[in-house]
């Protein structure tokens, strides 16, 4: 176990990181990428990783979010030591269930003179903002309620609606450390007295983050760059409450190819949508971790298990990364093709799950794993995502196929000569029925012999069989496929095709 150095002392604990999403729907890839980095860092340091739900903005809460967040993480292979579902020593891990803690911290800050109740109405704040705009001054609270004597303020607070604001010093500076960006200093006069407790009794993020990360003994706060401007406020609260500041790691944003903040219009999807679309979790994991992190200047394909050995958080980039859907697709294909990345057993599971999901009901269940295993070498080179698999191999699993259209069966070579097609298929059947073995070479030999006897091109006879047996003009390799389908089924489908030509 590594102890965790912080700029303001050292915690006597191992590394503890957390993922602290707000329940605003499906987590987007930017949030999940942060979670992956925090998880990798914790696991690689022999430390712990927590999940905490930040639901203090009740107006933005979307029901079912937590389940989607948990499912997204699990699908990617991320586990957590403590969290809403598994509990832990610092439970509860849902902020709306921790309101007393924020209230107690607020009371302490007020008693110390670091915070005060503010009774300003929204009308007054609006006017203030407009006046500041007109005078070209930076917006911010003017500190009016800070001048109310504490005893009077306390009395009013007992009956009047109010928020509580943290009192930022008007002079001096605040300095904090960011692991990637070094020491950052800001002038206090640029930061106004910000709200820590809202009128509904819920804390703002500015208060909830220090209170919870202290309570949960978090050593490293790995979060999005959008929080960087608020960090001086946060460290002020840490200091005022006598807490140990965590190490901050503010990571860069993800941009779309046009340079705008990544969004749906760039083709970015939610994690579970990638699952739907047939991405392999290992590949998405690899891709996301590498979006703003690198091992060196050339290695791109790093399996998650290997990431756990090589991930170095100090190599996160502070410049924005650009999301590239084509590269993700490419990486998915690399994973699908490489035994060293996805073992044959794992690939059989992934294939079988997808087929179970998408094959028509008439395909028998459970999906025949041995057939899937035999199909793996025939199709893994041919697909970029698992979603392409079912329609490529359905004819292996269903006894009957949807008969091909007559024109598809005739194709170009026989378009003007259906009789030749009929003879071709009839000859193929005869040779296939007579061959002693049912192996790819024997099947190929039989079809070539039939073509020779008929004076037809072997390729034309192959195509007749391909369409007749599979219903499609594009399939995995024909002889291997026919061997797997079996002689009886192949002959039955050829009979059906012949009937189609005769009809
Ligand atoms: N709830 C915050 C968010 O989703 C968490 C930021 C943090 O990790 O502290 O942006």
CSV table of C-alpha atoms and ligand atoms in Angstrom, one decimal:
chain,number,residue,atom,x,y,z
A,1,UNK,CA,0.0,0.0,0.0
A,2,UNK,CA,1.3,3.4,-0.9
A,3,UNK,CA,0.7,6.3,1.4
A,4,UNK,CA,-0.7,9.3,-0.3
A,5,UNK,CA,1.3,12.5,-0.2
A,6,UNK,CA,-0.8,15.7,-0.3
A,7,UNK,CA,0.5,19.2,-0.5
A,8,UNK,CA,-0.8,19.8,3.0
A,9,UNK,CA,0.4,16.7,4.8
A,10,UNK,CA,0.2,13.0,4.3
A,11,UNK,CA,-2.8,10.8,5.0
A,12,UNK,CA,-1.9,7.6,6.8
A,13,UNK,CA,-4.1,5.8,4.3
A,14,UNK,CA,-3.7,4.2,0.9
A,15,UNK,CA,-4.8,6.0,-2.2
A,16,UNK,CA,-8.6,6.5,-2.2
A,17,UNK,CA,-10.3,7.9,-5.3
A,18,UNK,CA,-13.9,8.3,-6.2
A,19,UNK,CA,-16.3,8.7,-9.0
A,20,UNK,CA,-19.0,11.2,-8.0
A,21,UNK,CA,-21.5,11.6,-10.8
A,22,UNK,CA,-24.7,13.5,-10.6
A,23,UNK,CA,-27.9,11.6,-11.5
A,24,UNK,CA,-28.6,13.5,-14.6
A,25,UNK,CA,-29.3,10.6,-16.9
A,26,UNK,CA,-26.8,8.3,-18.7
A,27,UNK,CA,-23.2,9.1,-18.0
A,28,UNK,CA,-21.5,10.5,-21.0
A,29,UNK,CA,-18.1,9.3,-22.2
A,30,UNK,CA,-16.3,12.3,-20.7
A,31,UNK,CA,-17.5,11.4,-17.2
A,32,UNK,CA,-16.8,7.8,-17.7
A,33,UNK,CA,-13.3,8.5,-18.9
A,34,UNK,CA,-12.7,10.3,-15.6
A,35,UNK,CA,-14.0,7.4,-13.7
A,36,UNK,CA,-11.7,5.0,-15.6
A,37,UNK,CA,-8.7,7.1,-14.8
A,38,UNK,CA,-9.6,7.3,-11.1
A,39,UNK,CA,-10.3,3.6,-11.0
A,40,UNK,CA,-7.0,2.7,-12.7
A,41,UNK,CA,-5.1,5.0,-10.5
A,42,UNK,CA,-6.6,3.5,-7.3
A,43,UNK,CA,-6.2,-0.1,-8.4
A,44,UNK,CA,-2.7,0.4,-9.6
A,45,UNK,CA,-1.7,2.0,-6.3
A,46,UNK,CA,-3.3,-0.8,-4.4
A,47,UNK,CA,-5.9,1.6,-3.1
A,48,UNK,CA,-9.7,2.0,-3.1
A,49,UNK,CA,-12.2,3.3,-5.5
A,50,UNK,CA,-15.6,4.6,-4.4
A,51,UNK,CA,-18.8,5.5,-6.1
A,52,UNK,CA,-20.8,8.4,-4.7
A,53,UNK,CA,-24.0,9.9,-6.0
A,54,UNK,CA,-24.1,13.7,-6.0
A,55,UNK,CA,-27.8,14.4,-6.1
A,56,UNK,CA,-28.0,17.7,-4.3
A,57,UNK,CA,-29.5,19.4,-7.3
A,58,UNK,CA,-32.9,17.8,-7.1
A,59,UNK,CA,-34.2,19.8,-10.0
A,60,UNK,CA,-31.8,18.1,-12.4
A,61,UNK,CA,-32.2,14.6,-11.1
A,62,UNK,CA,-33.4,12.0,-13.6
A,63,UNK,CA,-34.9,8.8,-12.2
A,64,UNK,CA,-33.0,5.6,-13.0
A,65,UNK,CA,-29.7,7.4,-13.5
A,66,UNK,CA,-27.8,5.5,-10.7
A,67,UNK,CA,-28.8,2.2,-12.2
A,68,UNK,CA,-27.5,3.3,-15.6
A,69,UNK,CA,-24.3,4.7,-14.2
A,70,UNK,CA,-23.7,1.4,-12.3
A,71,UNK,CA,-24.5,-0.7,-15.4
A,72,UNK,CA,-22.1,1.4,-17.5
A,73,UNK,CA,-19.3,1.0,-15.1
A,74,UNK,CA,-19.9,-2.8,-14.6
A,75,UNK,CA,-20.1,-3.3,-18.4
A,76,UNK,CA,-16.6,-1.7,-18.7
A,77,UNK,CA,-15.3,-4.0,-16.0
A,78,UNK,CA,-15.0,-1.3,-13.3
A,79,UNK,CA,-15.7,-2.3,-9.7
A,80,UNK,CA,-16.0,-0.2,-6.6
A,81,UNK,CA,-15.2,-0.9,-3.0
A,82,UNK,CA,-17.8,1.4,-1.5
A,83,UNK,CA,-20.9,2.9,-2.9
A,84,UNK,CA,-24.7,3.3,-2.8
A,85,UNK,CA,-25.3,-0.4,-3.5
A,86,UNK,CA,-22.5,-2.1,-1.6
A,87,UNK,CA,-22.3,0.4,1.4
A,88,UNK,CA,-19.1,0.8,3.2
A,89,UNK,CA,-17.6,2.4,6.3
A,90,UNK,CA,-18.6,5.9,5.3
A,91,UNK,CA,-22.1,5.2,4.2
A,92,UNK,CA,-24.4,6.6,3.0
A,93,UNK,CA,-22.9,7.2,-0.4
A,94,UNK,CA,-25.8,9.3,-1.6
A,95,UNK,CA,-25.5,13.0,-0.8
A,96,UNK,CA,-29.2,13.6,-0.3
A,97,UNK,CA,-28.9,11.2,2.6
A,98,UNK,CA,-26.1,13.1,4.2
A,99,UNK,CA,-27.8,16.4,4.8
A,100,UNK,CA,-27.0,16.6,8.5
A,101,UNK,CA,-23.3,16.5,7.8
A,102,UNK,CA,-23.5,19.5,5.5
A,103,UNK,CA,-25.7,21.3,8.0
A,104,UNK,CA,-23.2,20.7,10.8
A,105,UNK,CA,-20.3,21.9,8.6
A,106,UNK,CA,-22.3,25.0,7.8
A,107,UNK,CA,-23.0,25.7,11.4
A,108,UNK,CA,-19.4,25.4,12.2
A,109,UNK,CA,-18.4,27.8,9.5
A,110,UNK,CA,-21.0,30.3,10.6
A,111,UNK,CA,-19.9,30.0,14.2
A,112,UNK,CA,-16.3,30.6,13.2
A,113,UNK,CA,-17.2,33.7,11.2
A,114,UNK,CA,-16.3,31.9,7.9
A,115,UNK,CA,-19.9,31.9,6.6
A,116,UNK,CA,-23.1,33.8,7.1
A,117,UNK,CA,-26.8,33.6,6.3
A,118,UNK,CA,-27.8,35.7,3.4
A,119,UNK,CA,-31.4,37.0,3.1
A,120,UNK,CA,-31.1,38.8,-0.2
A,121,UNK,CA,-34.1,38.2,-2.5
A,122,UNK,CA,-33.7,37.0,-6.0
A,123,UNK,CA,-34.9,40.4,-7.2
A,124,UNK,CA,-32.1,42.1,-5.4
A,125,UNK,CA,-29.6,39.7,-6.8
A,126,UNK,CA,-31.0,40.3,-10.3
A,127,UNK,CA,-30.7,44.1,-9.9
A,128,UNK,CA,-27.2,43.7,-8.6
A,129,UNK,CA,-26.2,41.6,-11.6
A,130,UNK,CA,-27.7,44.1,-14.0
A,131,UNK,CA,-26.0,47.1,-12.3
A,132,UNK,CA,-22.6,45.2,-12.4
A,133,UNK,CA,-23.1,44.4,-16.1
A,134,UNK,CA,-23.9,48.1,-16.8
A,135,UNK,CA,-20.9,49.2,-14.9
A,136,UNK,CA,-18.7,46.6,-16.7
A,137,UNK,CA,-17.9,45.0,-13.4
A,138,UNK,CA,-17.4,41.3,-12.9
A,139,UNK,CA,-20.6,39.7,-11.5
A,140,UNK,CA,-20.7,38.5,-7.9
A,141,UNK,CA,-22.3,38.9,-4.6
A,142,UNK,CA,-21.5,42.3,-3.0
A,143,UNK,CA,-21.4,41.0,0.6
A,144,UNK,CA,-24.4,43.0,1.9
A,145,UNK,CA,-25.5,40.4,4.4
A,146,UNK,CA,-22.0,39.9,5.8
A,147,UNK,CA,-22.5,43.1,7.7
A,148,UNK,CA,-25.5,41.9,9.6
A,149,UNK,CA,-24.4,41.3,13.2
A,150,UNK,CA,-24.2,37.6,13.9
A,151,UNK,CA,-26.8,37.5,16.7
A,152,UNK,CA,-29.4,39.3,14.6
A,153,UNK,CA,-28.5,37.1,11.6
A,154,UNK,CA,-29.0,34.0,13.7
A,155,UNK,CA,-32.4,35.3,14.9
A,156,UNK,CA,-33.6,36.1,11.4
A,157,UNK,CA,-32.3,32.8,10.1
A,158,UNK,CA,-34.6,31.0,12.4
A,159,UNK,CA,-37.7,32.2,10.6
A,160,UNK,CA,-36.7,33.9,7.3
A,161,UNK,CA,-35.8,32.1,4.1
A,162,UNK,CA,-32.1,32.4,3.4
A,163,UNK,CA,-29.0,30.8,1.9
A,164,UNK,CA,-25.6,30.5,3.6
A,165,UNK,CA,-22.6,32.0,2.0
A,166,UNK,CA,-18.9,31.3,2.5
A,167,UNK,CA,-16.9,34.4,3.3
A,168,UNK,CA,-14.0,34.7,0.9
A,169,UNK,CA,-11.3,37.1,2.1
A,170,UNK,CA,-11.3,40.4,0.2
A,171,UNK,CA,-7.5,40.5,0.1
A,172,UNK,CA,-4.6,38.2,-0.4
A,173,UNK,CA,-4.4,35.1,-2.6
A,174,UNK,CA,-5.3,31.4,-2.5
A,175,UNK,CA,-2.9,28.8,-3.7
A,176,UNK,CA,-3.6,25.2,-4.5
A,177,UNK,CA,-1.7,22.4,-6.2
A,178,UNK,CA,-2.9,20.4,-9.2
A,179,UNK,CA,-1.0,17.3,-9.9
A,180,UNK,CA,-0.9,18.0,-13.7
A,181,UNK,CA,-0.8,21.8,-13.7
A,182,UNK,CA,1.4,22.5,-10.7
A,183,UNK,CA,0.8,25.3,-8.3
A,184,UNK,CA,-2.0,27.8,-9.1
A,185,UNK,CA,-2.6,31.1,-7.3
A,186,UNK,CA,-5.6,33.3,-7.6
A,187,UNK,CA,-6.5,36.6,-6.0
A,188,UNK,CA,-9.2,36.4,-3.4
A,189,UNK,CA,-10.9,39.6,-4.5
A,190,UNK,CA,-11.8,37.9,-7.7
A,191,UNK,CA,-13.9,35.4,-5.9
A,192,UNK,CA,-17.2,36.4,-4.3
A,193,UNK,CA,-18.9,35.1,-1.2
A,194,UNK,CA,-20.5,32.0,-2.7
A,195,UNK,CA,-23.5,29.9,-1.6
A,196,UNK,CA,-22.7,26.7,0.3
A,197,UNK,CA,-26.2,25.9,1.6
A,198,UNK,CA,-29.2,26.6,-0.5
A,199,UNK,CA,-32.6,27.8,0.9
A,200,UNK,CA,-34.0,24.2,0.5
A,201,UNK,CA,-31.4,23.0,3.0
A,202,UNK,CA,-29.3,21.2,0.4
A,203,UNK,CA,-25.6,22.0,0.0
A,204,UNK,CA,-24.1,23.2,-3.2
A,205,UNK,CA,-21.3,21.2,-4.8
A,206,UNK,CA,-18.8,23.7,-3.3
A,207,UNK,CA,-19.6,22.5,0.2
A,208,UNK,CA,-20.6,18.9,-0.4
A,209,UNK,CA,-17.3,18.1,-2.2
A,210,UNK,CA,-15.0,19.1,0.8
A,211,UNK,CA,-17.3,17.6,3.4
A,212,UNK,CA,-17.7,14.3,1.7
A,213,UNK,CA,-14.2,13.9,0.4
A,214,UNK,CA,-12.9,14.6,3.9
A,215,UNK,CA,-15.4,12.2,5.5
A,216,UNK,CA,-14.6,9.5,3.0
A,217,UNK,CA,-10.9,10.0,3.3
A,218,UNK,CA,-10.4,10.7,-0.3
A,219,UNK,CA,-6.7,11.3,-1.2
A,220,UNK,CA,-7.1,12.2,-4.9
A,221,UNK,CA,-9.9,14.2,-6.5
A,222,UNK,CA,-9.8,13.4,-10.2
A,223,UNK,CA,-12.4,15.5,-11.9
A,224,UNK,CA,-13.2,17.6,-15.0
A,225,UNK,CA,-11.4,20.8,-15.9
A,226,UNK,CA,-14.7,22.6,-15.5
A,227,UNK,CA,-14.1,22.6,-11.7
A,228,UNK,CA,-10.7,24.2,-11.9
A,229,UNK,CA,-12.0,27.7,-11.4
A,230,UNK,CA,-13.9,26.6,-8.3
A,231,UNK,CA,-10.9,24.9,-6.7
A,232,UNK,CA,-9.7,27.9,-4.8
A,233,UNK,CA,-13.1,28.1,-3.1
A,234,UNK,CA,-12.9,24.4,-2.3
A,235,UNK,CA,-9.5,24.6,-0.7
A,236,UNK,CA,-10.7,27.5,1.4
A,237,UNK,CA,-13.4,25.3,2.8
A,238,UNK,CA,-11.0,22.5,3.4
A,239,UNK,CA,-8.7,24.9,5.3
A,240,UNK,CA,-11.5,26.6,7.3
A,241,UNK,CA,-12.8,23.3,8.5
A,242,UNK,CA,-9.3,22.0,9.3
A,243,UNK,CA,-9.6,19.2,6.7
A,244,UNK,CA,-6.7,17.6,4.8
A,245,UNK,CA,-6.7,18.9,1.2
A,246,UNK,CA,-6.8,16.1,-1.4
A,247,UNK,CA,-4.5,16.1,-4.3
A,248,UNK,CA,-6.4,17.6,-7.2
A,249,UNK,CA,-6.2,16.2,-10.7
A,250,UNK,CA,-8.2,18.4,-13.1
A,251,UNK,CA,-8.3,16.6,-16.4
A,252,UNK,CA,-8.9,18.2,-19.8
A,253,UNK,CA,-12.1,18.1,-21.8
A,254,UNK,CA,-12.9,16.0,-24.8
A,255,UNK,CA,-13.6,17.9,-28.0
A,256,UNK,CA,-15.4,16.9,-31.2
A,257,UNK,CA,-13.6,16.8,-34.5
A,258,UNK,CA,-14.8,20.3,-35.2
A,259,UNK,CA,-13.2,21.7,-32.0
A,260,UNK,CA,-16.5,22.1,-30.1
A,261,UNK,CA,-17.2,20.4,-26.8
A,262,UNK,CA,-18.0,16.8,-27.5
A,263,UNK,CA,-21.7,16.1,-27.9
A,264,UNK,CA,-24.2,13.8,-29.6
A,265,UNK,CA,-23.9,15.6,-32.8
A,266,UNK,CA,-20.3,14.4,-33.1
A,267,UNK,CA,-21.5,10.9,-33.0
A,268,UNK,CA,-20.6,10.4,-29.3
A,269,UNK,CA,-22.9,7.9,-27.6
A,270,UNK,CA,-23.6,6.9,-24.0
A,271,UNK,CA,-21.6,3.9,-22.8
A,272,UNK,CA,-24.6,1.6,-22.8
A,273,UNK,CA,-25.4,2.7,-26.4
A,274,UNK,CA,-21.9,1.5,-27.4
A,275,UNK,CA,-22.8,-1.8,-25.8
A,276,UNK,CA,-26.0,-1.9,-27.9
A,277,UNK,CA,-24.0,-1.0,-31.0
A,278,UNK,CA,-21.8,-4.0,-30.6
A,279,UNK,CA,-18.6,-2.6,-29.1
A,280,UNK,CA,-16.5,-4.8,-27.0
A,281,UNK,CA,-16.1,-3.3,-23.5
A,282,UNK,CA,-12.3,-3.8,-23.4
A,283,UNK,CA,-12.0,-1.8,-26.6
A,284,UNK,CA,-14.1,1.1,-25.5
A,285,UNK,CA,-12.2,1.1,-22.2
A,286,UNK,CA,-8.9,1.1,-24.0
A,287,UNK,CA,-10.1,3.9,-26.3
A,288,UNK,CA,-11.4,6.1,-23.6
A,289,UNK,CA,-8.4,5.8,-21.3
A,290,UNK,CA,-6.2,6.7,-24.2
A,291,UNK,CA,-8.2,9.8,-25.0
A,292,UNK,CA,-5.9,12.2,-23.2
A,293,UNK,CA,-3.5,9.7,-21.7
A,294,UNK,CA,-0.6,7.9,-23.3
A,295,UNK,CA,1.9,5.4,-22.2
A,296,UNK,CA,4.5,6.6,-24.7
A,297,UNK,CA,4.5,8.2,-28.1
A,298,UNK,CA,3.3,5.2,-30.1
A,299,UNK,CA,1.5,2.5,-28.2
A,300,UNK,CA,-2.3,2.7,-28.7
A,301,UNK,CA,-3.6,-0.7,-28.0
A,302,UNK,CA,-3.3,-1.5,-24.4
A,303,UNK,CA,-5.6,-4.1,-22.9
A,304,UNK,CA,-7.4,-3.0,-19.6
A,305,UNK,CA,-5.5,-5.7,-17.7
A,306,UNK,CA,-2.2,-4.3,-18.9
A,307,UNK,CA,-3.4,-0.8,-18.2
A,308,UNK,CA,-3.6,-1.9,-14.5
A,309,UNK,CA,0.2,-2.4,-14.7
A,310,UNK,CA,1.3,0.6,-16.7
A,311,UNK,CA,-1.2,3.4,-16.0
A,312,UNK,CA,0.6,6.5,-14.7
A,313,UNK,CA,-1.7,9.4,-13.8
A,314,UNK,CA,1.0,12.0,-14.2
A,315,UNK,CA,1.0,11.2,-18.0
A,316,UNK,CA,-2.5,12.6,-18.3
A,317,UNK,CA,-2.6,15.4,-20.9
A,318,UNK,CA,-3.8,18.9,-20.0
A,319,UNK,CA,-4.6,19.7,-23.6
A,320,UNK,CA,-8.0,18.6,-24.8
A,321,UNK,CA,-8.4,15.3,-26.6
A,322,UNK,CA,-10.3,14.9,-29.8
A,323,UNK,CA,-13.0,12.2,-30.0
A,324,UNK,CA,-12.6,10.1,-33.2
A,325,UNK,CA,-15.4,7.6,-33.9
A,326,UNK,CA,-13.4,6.0,-36.7
A,327,UNK,CA,-10.5,5.3,-34.4
A,328,UNK,CA,-12.8,3.7,-31.9
A,329,UNK,CA,-14.3,1.5,-34.6
A,330,UNK,CA,-10.8,0.6,-35.7
A,331,UNK,CA,-9.9,-0.3,-32.2
A,332,UNK,CA,-13.0,-2.5,-31.8
A,333,UNK,CA,-12.0,-4.4,-34.9
A,334,UNK,CA,-8.4,-4.9,-33.5
A,335,UNK,CA,-9.9,-6.4,-30.3
A,336,UNK,CA,-12.2,-8.6,-32.2
A,337,UNK,CA,-9.4,-10.0,-34.3
A,338,UNK,CA,-6.6,-10.5,-31.8
A,339,UNK,CA,-6.5,-13.6,-29.6
A,340,UNK,CA,-4.1,-11.8,-27.3
A,341,UNK,CA,-6.6,-9.1,-26.6
A,342,UNK,CA,-9.9,-11.1,-26.5
A,343,UNK,CA,-9.3,-14.8,-25.7
A,344,UNK,CA,-11.2,-17.3,-27.9
A,345,UNK,CA,-13.3,-18.3,-24.8
A,346,UNK,CA,-14.3,-14.7,-24.2
A,347,UNK,CA,-15.0,-14.2,-27.8
A,348,UNK,CA,-17.3,-17.2,-27.8
A,349,UNK,CA,-19.2,-15.7,-24.9
A,350,UNK,CA,-19.5,-12.3,-26.5
A,351,UNK,CA,-20.7,-13.8,-29.8
A,352,UNK,CA,-23.2,-16.1,-28.1
A,353,UNK,CA,-24.6,-13.3,-26.0
A,354,UNK,CA,-25.1,-11.2,-29.0
A,355,UNK,CA,-26.7,-14.1,-31.0
A,356,UNK,CA,-28.9,-14.9,-28.1
A,357,UNK,CA,-30.1,-11.3,-28.1
A,358,UNK,CA,-30.6,-10.8,-31.8
A,359,UNK,CA,-31.3,-14.1,-33.6
A,360,UNK,CA,-34.9,-14.7,-34.4
A,361,UNK,CA,-36.9,-16.7,-31.9
A,362,UNK,CA,-36.9,-19.8,-34.2
A,363,UNK,CA,-33.2,-20.2,-33.7
A,364,UNK,CA,-32.9,-22.7,-30.8
A,365,UNK,CA,-31.8,-21.5,-27.4
A,366,UNK,CA,-29.4,-21.8,-25.6
A,367,UNK,CA,-27.1,-20.8,-28.5
A,368,UNK,CA,-24.9,-23.7,-29.5
A,369,UNK,CA,-21.5,-22.7,-28.1
A,370,UNK,CA,-19.6,-25.3,-30.1
A,371,UNK,CA,-21.0,-23.9,-33.3
A,372,UNK,CA,-20.1,-20.4,-32.2
A,373,UNK,CA,-16.6,-21.6,-31.5
A,374,UNK,CA,-16.3,-23.0,-35.0
A,375,UNK,CA,-17.7,-19.8,-36.5
A,376,UNK,CA,-15.2,-17.5,-34.7
A,377,UNK,CA,-12.3,-18.0,-37.2
A,378,UNK,CA,-14.7,-17.6,-40.1
A,379,UNK,CA,-16.2,-14.3,-39.1
A,380,UNK,CA,-13.8,-12.4,-36.7
A,381,UNK,CA,-11.9,-10.8,-39.6
A,382,UNK,CA,-15.2,-9.7,-41.2
A,383,UNK,CA,-16.9,-7.7,-38.6
A,384,UNK,CA,-16.1,-4.4,-37.0
A,385,UNK,CA,-18.8,-4.6,-34.3
A,386,UNK,CA,-20.7,-7.5,-32.7
A,387,UNK,CA,-23.9,-5.9,-34.1
A,388,UNK,CA,-22.9,-7.1,-37.6
A,389,UNK,CA,-22.7,-10.7,-36.4
A,390,UNK,CA,-26.3,-12.0,-36.2
A,391,UNK,CA,-27.2,-11.2,-39.8
A,392,UNK,CA,-24.0,-12.6,-41.0
A,393,UNK,CA,-24.5,-16.0,-39.4
A,394,UNK,CA,-28.2,-16.5,-38.8
A,395,UNK,CA,-28.4,-19.2,-41.4
A,396,UNK,CA,-26.1,-21.4,-39.3
A,397,UNK,CA,-28.6,-21.4,-36.5
A,398,UNK,CA,-32.0,-21.6,-38.1
A,399,UNK,CA,-33.1,-24.9,-39.7
A,400,UNK,CA,-34.8,-23.1,-42.6
A,401,UNK,CA,-33.8,-19.9,-44.3
A,402,UNK,CA,-35.9,-17.2,-45.8
A,403,UNK,CA,-35.7,-18.4,-49.5
A,404,UNK,CA,-33.6,-16.0,-51.7
A,405,UNK,CA,-35.3,-14.0,-54.4
A,406,UNK,CA,-35.2,-15.8,-57.8
A,407,UNK,CA,-33.1,-12.9,-59.2
A,408,UNK,CA,-30.6,-13.2,-56.4
A,409,UNK,CA,-30.2,-16.9,-57.0
A,410,UNK,CA,-29.7,-16.4,-60.8
A,411,UNK,CA,-27.3,-13.5,-60.2
A,412,UNK,CA,-25.5,-12.1,-63.2
A,413,UNK,CA,-24.2,-15.3,-64.7
A,414,UNK,CA,-27.6,-17.0,-65.1
A,415,UNK,CA,-29.8,-14.0,-65.5
A,416,UNK,CA,-30.6,-14.9,-69.1
A,417,UNK,CA,-30.4,-18.7,-68.7
A,418,UNK,CA,-32.4,-20.1,-65.8
A,419,UNK,CA,-32.2,-23.5,-67.3
A,420,UNK,CA,-28.4,-23.4,-66.9
A,421,UNK,CA,-28.8,-22.4,-63.3
A,422,UNK,CA,-31.2,-25.3,-62.7
A,423,UNK,CA,-28.6,-27.7,-64.2
A,424,UNK,CA,-25.8,-26.1,-62.1
A,425,UNK,CA,-27.7,-26.6,-58.9
A,426,UNK,CA,-28.8,-30.1,-59.8
A,427,UNK,CA,-25.3,-31.1,-60.7
A,428,UNK,CA,-23.9,-29.6,-57.5
A,429,UNK,CA,-26.5,-31.6,-55.5
A,430,UNK,CA,-25.6,-34.8,-57.2
A,431,UNK,CA,-21.8,-34.4,-56.5
A,432,UNK,CA,-22.4,-33.2,-52.9
A,433,UNK,CA,-24.7,-36.1,-52.1
A,434,UNK,CA,-22.1,-38.5,-53.4
A,435,UNK,CA,-18.9,-37.2,-51.7
A,436,UNK,CA,-17.7,-39.6,-49.1
A,437,UNK,CA,-16.5,-37.0,-46.6
A,438,UNK,CA,-18.2,-33.7,-45.6
A,439,UNK,CA,-15.2,-31.5,-45.1
A,440,UNK,CA,-14.3,-28.1,-46.7
A,441,UNK,CA,-11.8,-29.7,-49.2
A,442,UNK,CA,-14.3,-32.5,-50.1
A,443,UNK,CA,-17.1,-30.0,-50.6
A,444,UNK,CA,-14.9,-27.8,-52.8
A,445,UNK,CA,-13.8,-30.9,-54.8
A,446,UNK,CA,-17.4,-32.0,-55.3
A,447,UNK,CA,-18.4,-28.5,-56.6
A,448,UNK,CA,-15.4,-28.2,-58.9
A,449,UNK,CA,-16.1,-31.6,-60.3
A,450,UNK,CA,-19.8,-30.7,-60.9
A,451,UNK,CA,-18.8,-27.5,-62.7
A,452,UNK,CA,-16.4,-29.4,-64.9
A,453,UNK,CA,-18.9,-31.9,-65.9
A,454,UNK,CA,-21.5,-29.2,-66.7
A,455,UNK,CA,-19.0,-27.0,-68.5
A,456,UNK,CA,-19.8,-24.2,-66.1
A,457,UNK,CA,-17.4,-21.8,-64.3
A,458,UNK,CA,-16.7,-23.1,-60.7
A,459,UNK,CA,-17.3,-19.6,-59.4
A,460,UNK,CA,-20.8,-19.6,-60.8
A,461,UNK,CA,-21.6,-23.0,-59.3
A,462,UNK,CA,-20.2,-21.8,-55.9
A,463,UNK,CA,-22.4,-18.7,-56.0
A,464,UNK,CA,-25.5,-20.8,-56.8
A,465,UNK,CA,-24.8,-22.9,-53.7
A,466,UNK,CA,-23.9,-19.9,-51.6
A,467,UNK,CA,-27.2,-18.1,-52.3
A,468,UNK,CA,-29.2,-21.3,-52.2
A,469,UNK,CA,-27.8,-22.5,-48.9
A,470,UNK,CA,-27.5,-19.2,-47.0
A,471,UNK,CA,-30.0,-16.9,-48.8
A,472,UNK,CA,-27.3,-14.3,-49.3
A,473,UNK,CA,-24.7,-13.4,-51.9
A,474,UNK,CA,-22.1,-12.4,-49.2
A,475,UNK,CA,-21.2,-14.8,-46.5
A,476,UNK,CA,-18.3,-16.2,-44.5
A,477,UNK,CA,-16.2,-18.7,-46.6
A,478,UNK,CA,-18.5,-21.1,-48.4
A,479,UNK,CA,-16.9,-24.5,-48.0
A,480,UNK,CA,-16.2,-24.0,-44.3
A,481,UNK,CA,-19.7,-22.7,-43.9
A,482,UNK,CA,-21.3,-25.6,-45.7
A,483,UNK,CA,-19.2,-28.0,-43.6
A,484,UNK,CA,-20.6,-26.5,-40.4
A,485,UNK,CA,-24.2,-26.4,-41.7
A,486,UNK,CA,-24.1,-30.1,-42.4
A,487,UNK,CA,-24.8,-32.2,-45.5
A,488,UNK,CA,-28.4,-32.8,-44.8
A,489,UNK,CA,-29.4,-29.2,-44.2
A,490,UNK,CA,-27.3,-28.1,-47.2
A,491,UNK,CA,-29.0,-30.6,-49.5
A,492,UNK,CA,-32.5,-29.7,-48.3
A,493,UNK,CA,-31.8,-26.0,-49.0
A,494,UNK,CA,-30.4,-26.8,-52.4
A,495,UNK,CA,-33.6,-28.7,-53.1
A,496,UNK,CA,-35.6,-25.7,-52.1
A,497,UNK,CA,-33.5,-23.5,-54.4
A,498,UNK,CA,-33.9,-25.9,-57.3
A,499,UNK,CA,-37.7,-25.9,-56.8
A,500,UNK,CA,-37.5,-22.1,-56.9
A,501,UNK,CA,-35.8,-22.3,-60.3
A,502,UNK,CA,-38.2,-24.8,-61.6
A,503,UNK,CA,-41.3,-22.9,-60.4
B,1,LIG,N1,-20.9,15.8,-9.4
B,1,LIG,C1,-19.8,16.4,-10.0
B,1,LIG,C2,-19.9,16.2,-11.5
B,1,LIG,O1,-20.6,15.3,-11.9
B,1,LIG,C3,-18.6,15.7,-9.5
B,1,LIG,C4,-17.3,16.4,-9.7
B,1,LIG,C5,-16.2,15.7,-8.8
B,1,LIG,O2,-15.8,14.7,-9.2
B,1,LIG,O3,-15.9,16.2,-7.8
B,1,LIG,O4,-19.4,17.0,-12.2
